[in-house]
Coordinates of C-alpha atoms in Angstrom, one line a residue:
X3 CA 0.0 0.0 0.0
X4 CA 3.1 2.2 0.9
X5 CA 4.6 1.4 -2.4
X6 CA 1.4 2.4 -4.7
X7 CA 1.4 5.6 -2.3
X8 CA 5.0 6.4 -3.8
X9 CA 4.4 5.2 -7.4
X10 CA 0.7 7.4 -7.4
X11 CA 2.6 10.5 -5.9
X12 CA 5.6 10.5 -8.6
X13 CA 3.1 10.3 -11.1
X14 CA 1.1 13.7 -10.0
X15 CA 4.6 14.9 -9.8
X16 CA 5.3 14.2 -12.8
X17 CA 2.2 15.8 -14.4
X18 CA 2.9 19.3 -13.0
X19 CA 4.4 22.0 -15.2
X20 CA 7.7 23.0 -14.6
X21 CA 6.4 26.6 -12.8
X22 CA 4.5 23.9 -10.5
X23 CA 6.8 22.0 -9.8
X24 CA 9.4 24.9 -9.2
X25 CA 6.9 26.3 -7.0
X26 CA 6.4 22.7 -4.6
X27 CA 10.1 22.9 -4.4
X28 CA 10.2 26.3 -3.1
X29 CA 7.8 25.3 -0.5
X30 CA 9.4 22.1 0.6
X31 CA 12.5 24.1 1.1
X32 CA 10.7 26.6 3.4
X33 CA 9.3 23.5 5.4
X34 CA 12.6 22.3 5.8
X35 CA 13.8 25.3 7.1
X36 CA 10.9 25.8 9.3
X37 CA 11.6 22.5 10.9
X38 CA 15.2 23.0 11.6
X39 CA 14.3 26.3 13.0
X40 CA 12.2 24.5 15.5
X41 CA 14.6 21.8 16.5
X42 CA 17.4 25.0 17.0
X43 CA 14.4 26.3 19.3
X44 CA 13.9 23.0 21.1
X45 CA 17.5 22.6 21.7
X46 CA 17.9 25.6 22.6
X47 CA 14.2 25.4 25.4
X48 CA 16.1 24.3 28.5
X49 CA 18.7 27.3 28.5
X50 CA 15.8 29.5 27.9
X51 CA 13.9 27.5 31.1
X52 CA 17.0 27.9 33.3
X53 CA 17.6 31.4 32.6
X54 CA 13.5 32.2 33.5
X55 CA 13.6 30.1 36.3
X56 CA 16.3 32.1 37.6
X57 CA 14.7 35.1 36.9
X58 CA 10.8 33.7 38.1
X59 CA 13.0 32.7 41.5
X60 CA 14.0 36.4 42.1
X61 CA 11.0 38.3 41.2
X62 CA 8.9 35.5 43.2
X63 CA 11.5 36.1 46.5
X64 CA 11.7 39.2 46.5
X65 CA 7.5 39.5 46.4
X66 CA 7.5 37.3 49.1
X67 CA 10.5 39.3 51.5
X68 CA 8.2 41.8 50.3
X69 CA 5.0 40.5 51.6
X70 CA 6.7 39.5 55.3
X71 CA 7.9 43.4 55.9
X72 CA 4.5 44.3 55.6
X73 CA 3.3 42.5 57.9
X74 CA 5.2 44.8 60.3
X75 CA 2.8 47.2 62.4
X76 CA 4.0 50.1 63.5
X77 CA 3.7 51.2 67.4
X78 CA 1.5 53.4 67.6
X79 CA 2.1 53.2 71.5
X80 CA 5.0 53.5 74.2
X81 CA 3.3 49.7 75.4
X82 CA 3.3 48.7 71.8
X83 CA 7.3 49.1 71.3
X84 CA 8.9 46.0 72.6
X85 CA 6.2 43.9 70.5
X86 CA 7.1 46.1 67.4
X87 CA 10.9 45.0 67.9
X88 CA 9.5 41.4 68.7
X89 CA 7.7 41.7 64.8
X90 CA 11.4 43.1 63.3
X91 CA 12.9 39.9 65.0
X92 CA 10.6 37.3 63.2
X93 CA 11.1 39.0 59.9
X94 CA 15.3 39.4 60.3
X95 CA 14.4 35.5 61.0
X96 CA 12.2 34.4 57.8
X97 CA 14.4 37.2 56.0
X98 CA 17.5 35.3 56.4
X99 CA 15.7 31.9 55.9
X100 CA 14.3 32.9 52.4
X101 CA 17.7 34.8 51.4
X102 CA 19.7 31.3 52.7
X103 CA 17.3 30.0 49.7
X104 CA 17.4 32.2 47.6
X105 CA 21.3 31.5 47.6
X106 CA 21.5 27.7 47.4
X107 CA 19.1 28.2 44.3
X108 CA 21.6 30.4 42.7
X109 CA 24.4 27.9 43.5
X110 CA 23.0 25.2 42.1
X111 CA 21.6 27.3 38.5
X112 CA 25.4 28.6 38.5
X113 CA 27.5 25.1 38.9
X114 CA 25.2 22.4 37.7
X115 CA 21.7 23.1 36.8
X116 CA 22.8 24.4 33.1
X117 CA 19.7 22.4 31.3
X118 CA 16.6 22.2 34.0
X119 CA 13.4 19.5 32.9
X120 CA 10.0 20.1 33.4
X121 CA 10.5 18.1 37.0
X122 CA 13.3 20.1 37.7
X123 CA 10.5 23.2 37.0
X124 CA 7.8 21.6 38.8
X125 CA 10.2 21.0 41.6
X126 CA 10.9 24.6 41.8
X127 CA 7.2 26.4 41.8
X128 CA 6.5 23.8 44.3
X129 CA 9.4 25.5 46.7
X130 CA 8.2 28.8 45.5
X131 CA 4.7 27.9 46.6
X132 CA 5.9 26.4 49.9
X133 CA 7.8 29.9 50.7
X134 CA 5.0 32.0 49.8
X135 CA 3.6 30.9 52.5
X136 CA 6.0 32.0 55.1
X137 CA 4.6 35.5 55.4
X138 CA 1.6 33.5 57.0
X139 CA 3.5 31.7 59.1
X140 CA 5.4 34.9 59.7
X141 CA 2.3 37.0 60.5
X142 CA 1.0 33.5 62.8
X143 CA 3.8 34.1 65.0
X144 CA 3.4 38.1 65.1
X145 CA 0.1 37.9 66.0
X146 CA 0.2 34.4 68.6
X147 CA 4.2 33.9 69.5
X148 CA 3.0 30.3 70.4
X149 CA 4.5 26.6 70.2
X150 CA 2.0 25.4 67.8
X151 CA 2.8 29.1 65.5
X152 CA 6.0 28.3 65.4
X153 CA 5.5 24.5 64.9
X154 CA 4.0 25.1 61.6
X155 CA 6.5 27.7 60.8
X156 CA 9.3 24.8 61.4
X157 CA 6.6 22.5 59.1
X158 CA 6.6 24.6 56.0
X159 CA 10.7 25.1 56.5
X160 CA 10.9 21.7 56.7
X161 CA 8.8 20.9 53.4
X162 CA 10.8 23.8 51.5
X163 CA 14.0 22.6 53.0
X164 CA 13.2 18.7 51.0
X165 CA 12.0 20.8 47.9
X166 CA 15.2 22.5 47.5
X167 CA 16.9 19.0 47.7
X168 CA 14.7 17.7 45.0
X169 CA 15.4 20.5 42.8
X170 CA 19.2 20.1 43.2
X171 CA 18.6 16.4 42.3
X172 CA 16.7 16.5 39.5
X173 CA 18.5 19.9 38.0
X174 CA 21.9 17.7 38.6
X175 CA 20.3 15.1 37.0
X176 CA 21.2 15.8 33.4
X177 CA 24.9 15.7 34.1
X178 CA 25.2 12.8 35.9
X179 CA 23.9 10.5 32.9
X180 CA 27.2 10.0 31.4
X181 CA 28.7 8.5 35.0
X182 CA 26.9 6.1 36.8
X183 CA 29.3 6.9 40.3
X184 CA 28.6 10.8 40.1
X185 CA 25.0 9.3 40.0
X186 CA 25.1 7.2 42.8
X187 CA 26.8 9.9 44.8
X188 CA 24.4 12.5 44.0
X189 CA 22.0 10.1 45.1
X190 CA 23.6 9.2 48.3
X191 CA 24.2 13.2 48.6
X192 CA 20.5 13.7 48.2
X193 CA 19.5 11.5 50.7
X194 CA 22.2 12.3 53.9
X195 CA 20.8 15.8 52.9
X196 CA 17.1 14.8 53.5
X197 CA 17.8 12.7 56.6
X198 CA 19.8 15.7 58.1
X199 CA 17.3 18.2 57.6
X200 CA 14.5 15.6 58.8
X201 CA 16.4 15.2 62.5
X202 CA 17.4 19.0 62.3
X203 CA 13.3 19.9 62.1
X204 CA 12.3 17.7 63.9
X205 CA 14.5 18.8 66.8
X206 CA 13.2 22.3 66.1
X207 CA 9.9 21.3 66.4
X208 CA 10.2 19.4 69.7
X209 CA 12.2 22.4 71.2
X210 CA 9.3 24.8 70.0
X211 CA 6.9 23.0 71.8
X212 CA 8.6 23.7 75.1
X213 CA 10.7 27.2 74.3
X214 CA 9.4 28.4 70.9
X215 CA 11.4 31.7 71.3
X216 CA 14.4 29.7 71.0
X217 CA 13.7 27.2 68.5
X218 CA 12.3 31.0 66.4
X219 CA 16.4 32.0 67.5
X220 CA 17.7 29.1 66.0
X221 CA 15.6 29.2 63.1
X222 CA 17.8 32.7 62.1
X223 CA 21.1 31.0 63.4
X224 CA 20.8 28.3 61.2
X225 CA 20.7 29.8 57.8
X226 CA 22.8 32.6 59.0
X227 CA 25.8 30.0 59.8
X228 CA 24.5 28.7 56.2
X229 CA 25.0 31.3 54.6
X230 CA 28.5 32.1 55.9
X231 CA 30.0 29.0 55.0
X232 CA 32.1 28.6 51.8
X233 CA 30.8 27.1 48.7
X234 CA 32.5 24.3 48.7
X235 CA 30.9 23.0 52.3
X236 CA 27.4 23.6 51.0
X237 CA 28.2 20.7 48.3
X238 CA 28.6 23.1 45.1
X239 CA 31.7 21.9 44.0

């Protein structure tokens, strides 16, 4: 059936007129060129999705840093003072986490996440989602500085926290298909990282239930100390 397709088409061909046929040519050429222009575009889509990922992470930050200073009410009143320097507290606190996330996400895009997947980009608006809600969390503990406030403030770190791990994995992924060790260590990587923040949290947690203002302390020195440490201890290189 294939074979009578071809024989039936060369024989339509061959009835055109030469202007015809001159003109088919034309347009198979421009087809042909259409459909290399596309598979330039689609080799060049995941360098186009890192570089607005990177710029969707900054302008989706910055909203939410944004967001928690807002939350901020001014004292109107003498009384009302030491709760207003209470508020500036919590939001040096979820400043410093977010900005300790903000960094590890421009780590990774800088030394290994050069050609991101769609799960490396659903990956990532999940962790944006999960920090947008931290001005909730944030204005929770403003209004009720209680265990349970900061509980689910340690919750929704916790959830980013794994998030951030799965988008170093599968943004690292790509790179590691050549080498099955750099896979296997990635892997292993992936998973002391997971475990660690699981016992880290869950300390947190258990220390907010019985002195939340130091588990909220904590909460700033951790991503502070984070943040100071060299790039090569944060497992970029």
């Amino acid at each position: 059936m294939f074979k009578l397709h071809k024989v039936f088409d060369s024989l339509h061909y061959r009835r055109l007129s030469s202007v015809q046929k001159e003109e088919l040519k034309e347009a198979r050429d421009k087809v042909h060129q259409a459909q290399q222009k596309v598979h330039q575009a689609q080799q060049k889509e995941p360098e186009r999705l890192r570089e607005h990922l990177e710029t969707f992470n900054d302008a989706v930050i910055a909203i939410i840093i944004t967001i928690i200073v807002l939350q901020i009410q001014p004292a109107f009143k003498a009384s009302q003072y030491l709760e207003f320097l209470g508020n500036i507290v919590i939001f040096i606190i979820a400043f410093f986490i977010i900005a300790d996330f903000w960094y590890d996400l421009h780590l990774a895009f800088s030394y290994f996440i050069f050609k991101p997947d769609k799960i490396t980009a659903i990956c990532d608006f999940c962790l944006l989602a999960t920090l947008s809600l931290l001005p909730v969390m944030t204005k929770w503990i403003m209004m009720r500085d209680s265990a349970f406030a900061v509980t689910n403030f340690g919750i929704v770190y916790f959830i980013a926290q794994i998030l951030k791990v799965f988008v170093q994995y599968f943004g690292a992924k790509p790179l590691m298909r050549s080498s099955q060790v750099m896979n296997i260590m990635m892997v292993k990587t992936s998973v002391h990282r997971i475990i660690l923040v699981f016992l880290l949290t869950l300390f947190l947690i258990l220390l907010s239930l019985v002195v939340p203002k130091v588990a909220m302390f904590l909460y700033i020195l951790i991503p502070f100390i984070s943040f100071l440490m060299p790039n090569n201890s944060r497992g970029f290189r």
